[in-house]
Amino acid sequence: MTSTRRTGRPRLVSLTSGPLAPSSRLARIVVTVAAASLLLTAGVVGLPASSATAASYPSWEDVQKARGDETAKQAEITNLEGILTQMQADLDAANTEAEKRGDELQKAQSAYDDAQYKTAQLQSQADSADQVAAASEERAGQLAAQLGRSGGTNGVSGTLIADPGEAGQLLYKLGAMSKLTEQADGIYAQATQDRNTAQGLSDQAAVAEAALAVLAHEAQQALADANDAAQAASDALAAQQENQARLQAQLETLKTNVDHTEAEYQKGVEESRAAAAAAAAAATNGTALGVVSPQGWTRPAGGNISSGFGMRVNPVTHAYILHAGTDLAAGCNTPIYAATAGVVSYAGWYGGYGNFVLIDHGNGVTTGYGHQPNGGIMVSVGQAVGTGQQIGHVGSTGNSTGCHLHFETRVGGVAQNPQPFMADRGIRL
């Protein structure tokens, strides 16, 4: 497993682990948090106070002294068992909080995406209505000018009285005047109605835009909280990895009076660290794979498109909501590649998206990769990745009915349709 210490800004760590005993909550929660890059509000939520502080850890000298006295040995056994229990409780609490914050992040982002999509549609309707109103007002203006040149409807009536002509012509002219007056009233009324409609839609769009700004701020705060929570979970895991093997060895030594237990536990610790280092090296030094376009982009995964971008009924929640990406029906556990070079800004649990990676490519452009399996994420927050570098695996976590990659592209935080977005960069999905 890997951990990354905070250096300045909040950092999120992707935690991965191998099989664990079914009886261990660590097996259930840490593997979930393997994708659970989730959040803590700074200064509000933190790790539970632990009795297992560094100063309270017994040394091997303390253990050896306790072995000579049965009462002291039992007291030390109780102390060690309490420390180990508290360490696990701290880790469980941090992981639970991280998963909760990850769910909140995904909900906040989805609310923003849905509102942004609807606001854009409303603004488009307002723009179209404004064009219609302008055209209606132009027609009304032209008619007003025409009537003005003839002295208005009263002027037309005066002309008819002064020069009625033959009876048949008079009746025709009176009918024409009546139609002209009726037409004028209709054009004026339509122009007023069209302008009111346009103004109403513009007012609605302005309100929606203001609400959208609030949602954007909430989503940004949720991301910061999620990264803080993930860091807290990572710190708790690092503390456990650093001390659990030694403390467990001390406990077994006291219970069995066998000194070689420590070496066995330490061997397991070193093997775990070596495996984590190898995984980190593979993730960091991975070779770019696949066809790379002249613009420096590549396909993020195999598989055909199984669901496109746009409003749809979610197959799991049955809610009518924006599907903010494109689904690629790649096989389970097949590789996911970075679409282009960038820096990982999120890696963990993300509500309905399951285990999720977000990469920042600069200039407001980001890409997202969802539904990865537990333990499948291969990168951590703050890590630089290259085009085509493997960042994870295809899975079916979150709101998913089968293995696929949910791939997102965003500009300035606004979800874009990945198909034309990637096509503009030389890649066909």
Coordinates of C-alpha atoms in Angstrom, one line a residue:
M1 CA 0.0 0.0 0.0
T2 CA 1.2 3.5 -0.6
S3 CA 0.9 6.8 1.2
T4 CA 1.8 10.3 0.4
R5 CA 2.5 12.9 3.1
R6 CA 1.0 16.4 2.7
T7 CA 3.2 19.0 1.2
G8 CA 1.5 22.4 1.3
R9 CA -1.9 21.7 -0.3
P10 CA -4.4 18.9 0.6
R11 CA -3.4 15.7 -1.1
L12 CA -5.4 12.6 -1.7
V13 CA -3.9 9.1 -1.6
S14 CA -5.2 6.1 -3.4
L15 CA -4.9 3.2 -1.0
T16 CA -4.6 -0.3 -2.4
S17 CA -4.2 -3.6 -0.6
G18 CA -4.1 -7.3 -1.2
P19 CA -6.5 -9.9 0.3
L20 CA -7.2 -9.5 4.0
A21 CA -8.9 -11.8 6.5
P22 CA -12.7 -11.7 6.2
S23 CA -12.9 -11.0 9.9
S24 CA -11.0 -7.8 9.6
R25 CA -12.9 -4.5 9.0
L26 CA -9.7 -3.3 7.4
A27 CA -10.4 -5.8 4.6
R28 CA -13.8 -4.2 3.9
I29 CA -13.0 -0.5 4.5
V30 CA -9.5 0.0 3.4
V31 CA -10.1 -1.8 0.1
T32 CA -13.1 0.4 -0.4
V33 CA -11.0 3.4 0.4
A34 CA -8.5 2.0 -2.1
A35 CA -10.7 4.2 -4.1
A36 CA -12.1 6.3 -1.4
S37 CA -10.4 9.6 -1.8
L38 CA -12.7 11.3 0.5
L39 CA -13.0 14.3 2.7
L40 CA -12.6 16.1 6.0
T41 CA -13.4 19.7 6.6
A42 CA -10.2 21.3 7.9
G43 CA -10.4 22.0 11.6
V44 CA -13.8 20.4 11.9
V45 CA -13.3 16.7 11.3
G46 CA -10.2 14.8 12.2
L47 CA -8.9 11.5 13.4
P48 CA -10.3 10.3 16.7
A49 CA -8.2 10.9 19.7
S50 CA -6.0 7.8 20.1
S51 CA -4.4 6.3 23.1
A52 CA -1.9 4.8 20.7
T53 CA 0.4 7.8 20.4
A54 CA 4.0 7.3 19.6
A55 CA 5.0 8.1 23.2
S56 CA 2.8 5.3 24.6
Y57 CA 4.1 2.5 22.4
P58 CA 6.1 0.1 24.5
S59 CA 9.7 -0.7 23.5
W60 CA 11.1 -4.2 23.2
E61 CA 13.0 -3.5 26.4
D62 CA 9.6 -2.9 28.2
V63 CA 8.3 -6.2 26.8
Q64 CA 11.4 -8.1 28.0
K65 CA 11.1 -6.6 31.5
A66 CA 7.4 -7.5 31.7
R67 CA 8.0 -11.1 30.7
G68 CA 9.7 -11.7 34.1
D69 CA 6.7 -10.8 36.2
E70 CA 3.3 -12.4 35.5
T71 CA 1.4 -9.4 36.8
A72 CA 3.4 -7.0 34.7
K73 CA 3.1 -9.3 31.7
Q74 CA -0.7 -9.4 31.9
A75 CA -0.8 -5.6 32.3
E76 CA 1.4 -5.2 29.2
I77 CA -0.7 -7.6 27.2
T78 CA -3.8 -5.6 28.1
N79 CA -2.0 -2.4 27.2
L80 CA -0.9 -3.8 23.8
E81 CA -4.3 -5.2 23.0
G82 CA -5.9 -1.8 23.8
I83 CA -3.4 0.1 21.5
L84 CA -4.0 -2.3 18.6
T85 CA -7.8 -2.0 19.0
Q86 CA -7.6 1.8 19.1
M87 CA -5.4 1.9 16.1
Q88 CA -8.0 -0.2 14.1
A89 CA -10.8 2.0 15.4
D90 CA -9.0 5.1 14.3
L91 CA -8.4 3.7 10.9
D92 CA -12.0 2.5 10.6
A93 CA -13.4 5.9 11.6
A94 CA -11.1 7.7 9.2
N95 CA -12.1 5.4 6.3
T96 CA -15.8 5.7 7.1
E97 CA -15.5 9.5 7.1
A98 CA -13.5 9.4 3.9
E99 CA -16.2 7.4 2.1
K100 CA -18.9 9.7 3.4
R101 CA -17.1 12.8 2.1
G102 CA -16.5 11.1 -1.2
D103 CA -20.3 10.5 -1.6
E104 CA -20.9 14.2 -0.7
L105 CA -18.4 15.3 -3.3
Q106 CA -20.0 13.2 -6.1
K107 CA -23.5 14.6 -5.2
A108 CA -22.2 18.1 -5.2
Q109 CA -20.6 17.7 -8.6
S110 CA -23.6 16.0 -10.0
A111 CA -25.9 18.8 -8.8
Y112 CA -23.6 21.4 -10.4
D113 CA -23.4 19.4 -13.7
D114 CA -27.2 19.0 -13.9
A115 CA -27.8 22.7 -13.0
Q116 CA -25.2 23.9 -15.5
Y117 CA -26.7 21.8 -18.3
K118 CA -30.2 23.2 -17.6
T119 CA -28.9 26.7 -17.2
A120 CA -27.2 26.5 -20.6
Q121 CA -30.5 25.3 -22.2
L122 CA -32.5 28.0 -20.5
Q123 CA -30.0 30.7 -21.7
S124 CA -30.3 29.3 -25.2
Q125 CA -34.1 29.6 -25.0
A126 CA -33.7 33.1 -23.7
D127 CA -31.4 34.1 -26.6
S128 CA -33.8 32.6 -29.1
A129 CA -36.8 34.4 -27.5
D130 CA -34.8 37.7 -27.6
Q131 CA -34.3 37.3 -31.3
V132 CA -38.0 36.6 -31.9
A133 CA -38.9 39.7 -29.8
A134 CA -36.5 41.9 -31.7
A135 CA -38.0 40.7 -35.0
S136 CA -41.6 41.4 -33.7
E137 CA -40.5 44.9 -32.5
E138 CA -39.0 45.6 -35.9
R139 CA -42.2 44.6 -37.7
A140 CA -44.2 46.8 -35.3
G141 CA -41.8 49.7 -35.9
Q142 CA -42.1 49.4 -39.7
L143 CA -45.9 49.4 -39.4
A144 CA -45.8 52.4 -37.1
A145 CA -43.6 54.3 -39.6
Q146 CA -46.0 53.4 -42.5
L147 CA -49.0 54.6 -40.6
G148 CA -47.1 57.7 -39.6
R149 CA -46.4 58.6 -43.2
S150 CA -50.2 58.4 -43.9
G151 CA -51.2 60.3 -40.7
G152 CA -52.2 57.1 -38.9
T153 CA -55.6 55.4 -39.0
N154 CA -57.3 58.8 -38.5
G155 CA -55.5 60.1 -41.5
V156 CA -56.6 57.2 -43.6
S157 CA -60.2 57.7 -42.5
G158 CA -60.0 61.4 -43.4
T159 CA -58.7 60.6 -46.9
L160 CA -61.6 58.2 -47.5
I161 CA -64.2 60.8 -46.4
A162 CA -62.6 63.5 -48.6
D163 CA -62.3 61.2 -51.6
P164 CA -64.8 58.4 -51.2
G165 CA -64.9 57.5 -55.0
E166 CA -67.5 55.1 -56.1
A167 CA -69.6 53.1 -53.6
G168 CA -67.8 49.9 -54.4
Q169 CA -64.4 51.4 -54.0
L170 CA -65.4 53.0 -50.7
L171 CA -66.5 49.7 -49.3
Y172 CA -63.3 48.1 -50.4
K173 CA -61.2 50.9 -48.9
L174 CA -63.2 50.7 -45.6
G175 CA -62.6 47.0 -45.4
A176 CA -58.9 47.4 -46.1
M177 CA -58.7 50.1 -43.4
S178 CA -60.4 47.7 -40.9
K179 CA -57.9 45.0 -41.8
L180 CA -55.0 47.3 -41.5
T181 CA -56.1 48.4 -38.0
E182 CA -56.7 44.8 -37.0
Q183 CA -53.3 43.8 -38.3
A184 CA -51.6 46.7 -36.5
D185 CA -53.2 45.8 -33.2
G186 CA -52.1 42.2 -33.6
I187 CA -48.5 43.1 -34.5
Y188 CA -48.3 45.5 -31.5
A189 CA -49.7 42.9 -29.1
Q190 CA -47.4 40.1 -30.5
A191 CA -44.4 42.3 -30.1
T192 CA -45.3 43.0 -26.5
Q193 CA -45.9 39.4 -25.7
D194 CA -42.7 38.3 -27.4
R195 CA -40.7 40.9 -25.4
N196 CA -42.3 39.8 -22.1
T197 CA -41.5 36.2 -22.9
A198 CA -37.9 37.0 -23.7
Q199 CA -37.5 39.1 -20.5
G200 CA -39.1 36.3 -18.4
L201 CA -36.6 33.7 -19.8
S202 CA -33.7 36.1 -19.3
D203 CA -34.7 36.7 -15.7
Q204 CA -34.9 32.9 -15.1
A205 CA -31.5 32.4 -16.7
A206 CA -30.0 35.1 -14.5
V207 CA -31.4 33.5 -11.4
A208 CA -30.2 30.1 -12.6
E209 CA -26.7 31.5 -13.2
A210 CA -26.5 32.9 -9.7
A211 CA -27.6 29.6 -8.2
L212 CA -25.0 27.8 -10.4
A213 CA -22.3 29.9 -8.9
V214 CA -23.3 28.7 -5.4
L215 CA -23.3 25.1 -6.6
A216 CA -19.9 25.5 -8.2
H217 CA -18.5 26.9 -4.9
E218 CA -20.1 23.9 -3.0
A219 CA -18.5 21.4 -5.4
Q220 CA -15.1 23.0 -5.0
Q221 CA -15.3 23.0 -1.2
A222 CA -16.5 19.3 -1.3
L223 CA -13.4 18.4 -3.3
A224 CA -11.1 20.1 -0.8
D225 CA -13.0 18.3 2.0
A226 CA -12.7 15.0 0.2
N227 CA -9.0 15.3 -0.2
D228 CA -8.5 16.2 3.4
A229 CA -10.5 13.1 4.5
A230 CA -8.6 10.9 2.2
Q231 CA -5.3 12.2 3.6
A232 CA -6.6 11.6 7.1
A233 CA -7.4 8.0 6.1
S234 CA -4.0 7.6 4.5
D235 CA -2.3 8.9 7.6
A236 CA -4.2 6.5 9.8
L237 CA -3.3 3.6 7.6
A238 CA 0.4 4.7 7.5
A239 CA 0.4 4.8 11.3
Q240 CA -1.1 1.3 11.5
Q241 CA 1.4 -0.1 9.0
E242 CA 4.3 1.5 10.7
N243 CA 3.5 0.1 14.2
Q244 CA 1.0 -2.8 14.0
A245 CA 3.5 -5.5 13.0
R246 CA 5.9 -4.6 15.8
L247 CA 3.1 -4.2 18.4
Q248 CA 1.5 -7.5 17.3
A249 CA 4.9 -9.2 17.6
Q250 CA 5.4 -7.8 21.1
L251 CA 2.0 -9.1 22.1
E252 CA 2.7 -12.6 20.7
T253 CA 6.1 -12.6 22.4
L254 CA 4.4 -11.9 25.8
K255 CA 1.7 -14.5 25.2
T256 CA 4.0 -17.3 23.9
N257 CA 7.4 -16.4 25.3
V258 CA 8.8 -17.0 21.8
D259 CA 11.2 -14.4 20.6
H260 CA 11.3 -15.2 16.9
T261 CA 7.8 -13.8 16.3
E262 CA 9.1 -10.3 15.7
A263 CA 11.3 -11.4 12.8
E264 CA 8.3 -13.2 11.2
Y265 CA 6.1 -10.1 11.5
Q266 CA 8.9 -7.9 10.3
K267 CA 9.4 -10.0 7.2
G268 CA 5.7 -9.6 6.4
V269 CA 6.0 -5.9 6.8
E270 CA 9.0 -5.7 4.5
E271 CA 7.3 -7.9 1.8
S272 CA 4.3 -5.6 2.0
R273 CA 6.4 -2.5 1.6
A274 CA 8.4 -4.0 -1.3
A275 CA 5.1 -4.9 -3.1
A276 CA 3.8 -1.3 -2.5
A277 CA 7.1 0.2 -3.8
A278 CA 7.0 -2.0 -6.9
A279 CA 3.4 -1.0 -7.6
A280 CA 4.3 2.7 -7.1
A281 CA 7.3 2.3 -9.5
A282 CA 5.1 0.7 -12.1
A283 CA 2.5 3.5 -11.8
T284 CA 5.1 6.2 -11.9
N285 CA 7.4 4.8 -14.7
G286 CA 4.7 3.2 -16.8
T287 CA 5.2 3.2 -20.6
A288 CA 2.7 5.1 -22.7
L289 CA 0.6 2.7 -24.7
G290 CA -1.8 3.0 -27.7
V291 CA -2.0 5.4 -30.6
V292 CA -1.2 9.0 -29.6
S293 CA -2.6 11.8 -31.8
P294 CA -0.4 14.7 -33.0
Q295 CA -2.1 16.8 -30.3
G296 CA -0.8 14.4 -27.6
W297 CA -4.0 12.5 -26.7
T298 CA -4.9 8.8 -26.7
R299 CA -7.9 6.6 -26.1
P300 CA -8.4 6.0 -22.4
A301 CA -9.7 2.4 -22.7
G302 CA -10.9 -0.2 -25.1
G303 CA -14.5 -1.1 -25.9
N304 CA -17.3 0.4 -27.8
I305 CA -19.5 3.3 -26.6
S306 CA -22.3 1.8 -24.5
S307 CA -23.9 5.1 -23.3
G308 CA -23.3 8.6 -24.6
F309 CA -23.3 12.1 -23.1
G310 CA -26.6 13.8 -22.2
M311 CA -29.8 13.6 -20.1
R312 CA -31.0 10.1 -19.4
V313 CA -32.6 7.8 -16.8
N314 CA -29.9 6.4 -14.6
P315 CA -30.1 2.6 -14.9
V316 CA -29.5 2.2 -11.2
T317 CA -31.2 5.1 -9.4
H318 CA -33.8 5.6 -12.2
A319 CA -33.4 9.4 -11.8
Y320 CA -33.6 11.6 -14.9
I321 CA -30.3 13.3 -14.7
L322 CA -27.3 14.4 -16.9
H323 CA -25.0 11.6 -17.8
A324 CA -21.9 13.8 -17.8
G325 CA -19.6 11.4 -19.7
T326 CA -19.3 8.6 -22.3
D327 CA -19.2 4.9 -21.2
L328 CA -16.7 2.6 -22.9
A329 CA -17.7 -1.1 -22.6
A330 CA -14.2 -2.4 -21.9
G331 CA -13.7 -5.8 -20.2
C332 CA -13.3 -6.1 -16.4
N333 CA -9.8 -5.4 -15.1
T334 CA -8.5 -4.2 -18.5
P335 CA -6.2 -1.2 -18.3
I336 CA -7.3 2.5 -18.1
Y337 CA -4.9 5.0 -19.6
A338 CA -4.4 8.7 -19.0
A339 CA -5.9 10.4 -22.1
T340 CA -3.1 12.9 -22.0
A341 CA -0.4 14.2 -19.7
G342 CA -1.4 15.9 -16.5
V343 CA -1.4 15.8 -12.7
V344 CA -3.8 13.7 -10.6
S345 CA -6.1 15.9 -8.6
Y346 CA -8.4 13.2 -7.1
A347 CA -8.2 9.4 -6.7
G348 CA -10.7 7.6 -4.7
W349 CA -14.3 6.9 -3.9
Y350 CA -16.8 9.2 -5.7
G351 CA -20.3 8.2 -4.8
G352 CA -22.2 6.8 -7.8
Y353 CA -19.0 6.9 -9.9
G354 CA -17.4 4.3 -7.6
N355 CA -13.6 4.5 -7.5
F356 CA -12.7 7.5 -9.6
V357 CA -9.6 9.3 -10.9
L358 CA -9.6 13.0 -11.9
I359 CA -6.6 14.4 -13.9
D360 CA -5.8 18.0 -14.4
H361 CA -4.3 18.8 -17.8
G362 CA -3.9 22.6 -17.3
N363 CA -5.8 25.5 -18.9
G364 CA -9.0 24.4 -17.1
V365 CA -9.1 21.0 -18.9
T366 CA -9.7 17.8 -16.8
T367 CA -10.5 14.2 -17.5
G368 CA -12.3 11.7 -15.2
Y369 CA -12.2 7.9 -15.1
G370 CA -15.0 6.1 -13.1
H371 CA -16.2 2.7 -11.8
Q372 CA -12.7 1.3 -11.2
P373 CA -12.6 -1.8 -9.0
N374 CA -11.6 -1.8 -5.3
G375 CA -7.8 -1.7 -5.2
G376 CA -7.7 -1.0 -8.9
I377 CA -6.5 2.7 -8.8
M378 CA -2.8 2.9 -9.6
V379 CA -2.1 6.6 -9.0
S380 CA -2.3 9.1 -6.1
V381 CA -3.1 12.8 -5.8
G382 CA -0.3 15.1 -6.9
Q383 CA 1.3 12.4 -9.1
A384 CA 2.3 13.5 -12.6
V385 CA 1.2 11.1 -15.4
G386 CA 2.1 10.8 -19.0
T387 CA -0.1 10.3 -22.1
G388 CA -1.1 6.6 -22.3
Q389 CA 0.2 5.8 -18.8
Q390 CA -1.9 3.2 -17.0
I391 CA -3.7 4.8 -14.1
G392 CA -6.1 2.0 -13.1
H393 CA -8.4 -0.8 -14.2
V394 CA -11.9 -1.1 -15.7
G395 CA -14.5 -2.1 -13.1
S396 CA -18.1 -1.9 -12.0
T397 CA -18.2 0.0 -8.7
G398 CA -20.8 2.7 -7.8
N399 CA -23.9 3.0 -9.9
S400 CA -22.9 0.5 -12.5
T401 CA -24.6 -2.5 -14.0
G402 CA -21.5 -4.0 -15.6
C403 CA -17.8 -3.4 -16.2
H404 CA -17.1 -0.3 -18.2
L405 CA -15.2 3.0 -18.1
H406 CA -17.1 6.1 -17.4
F407 CA -15.0 8.7 -19.1
E408 CA -15.5 12.5 -18.6
T409 CA -14.0 15.6 -20.2
R410 CA -14.4 19.0 -18.6
V411 CA -13.3 22.6 -19.5
G412 CA -13.5 25.1 -16.7
G413 CA -15.3 22.5 -14.6
V414 CA -18.1 22.2 -17.1
A415 CA -18.8 18.8 -18.5
Q416 CA -18.3 18.4 -22.2
N417 CA -19.4 15.7 -24.6
P418 CA -16.3 13.4 -24.8
Q419 CA -16.9 12.3 -28.3
P420 CA -16.5 15.6 -30.1
F421 CA -14.0 16.8 -27.4
M422 CA -11.7 13.8 -28.2
A423 CA -12.4 14.1 -31.9
D424 CA -11.1 17.6 -31.9
R425 CA -7.9 16.2 -30.4
G426 CA -7.4 13.5 -33.0
I427 CA -9.0 10.6 -31.1
R428 CA -12.2 8.8 -32.0
L429 CA -14.0 7.0 -29.2

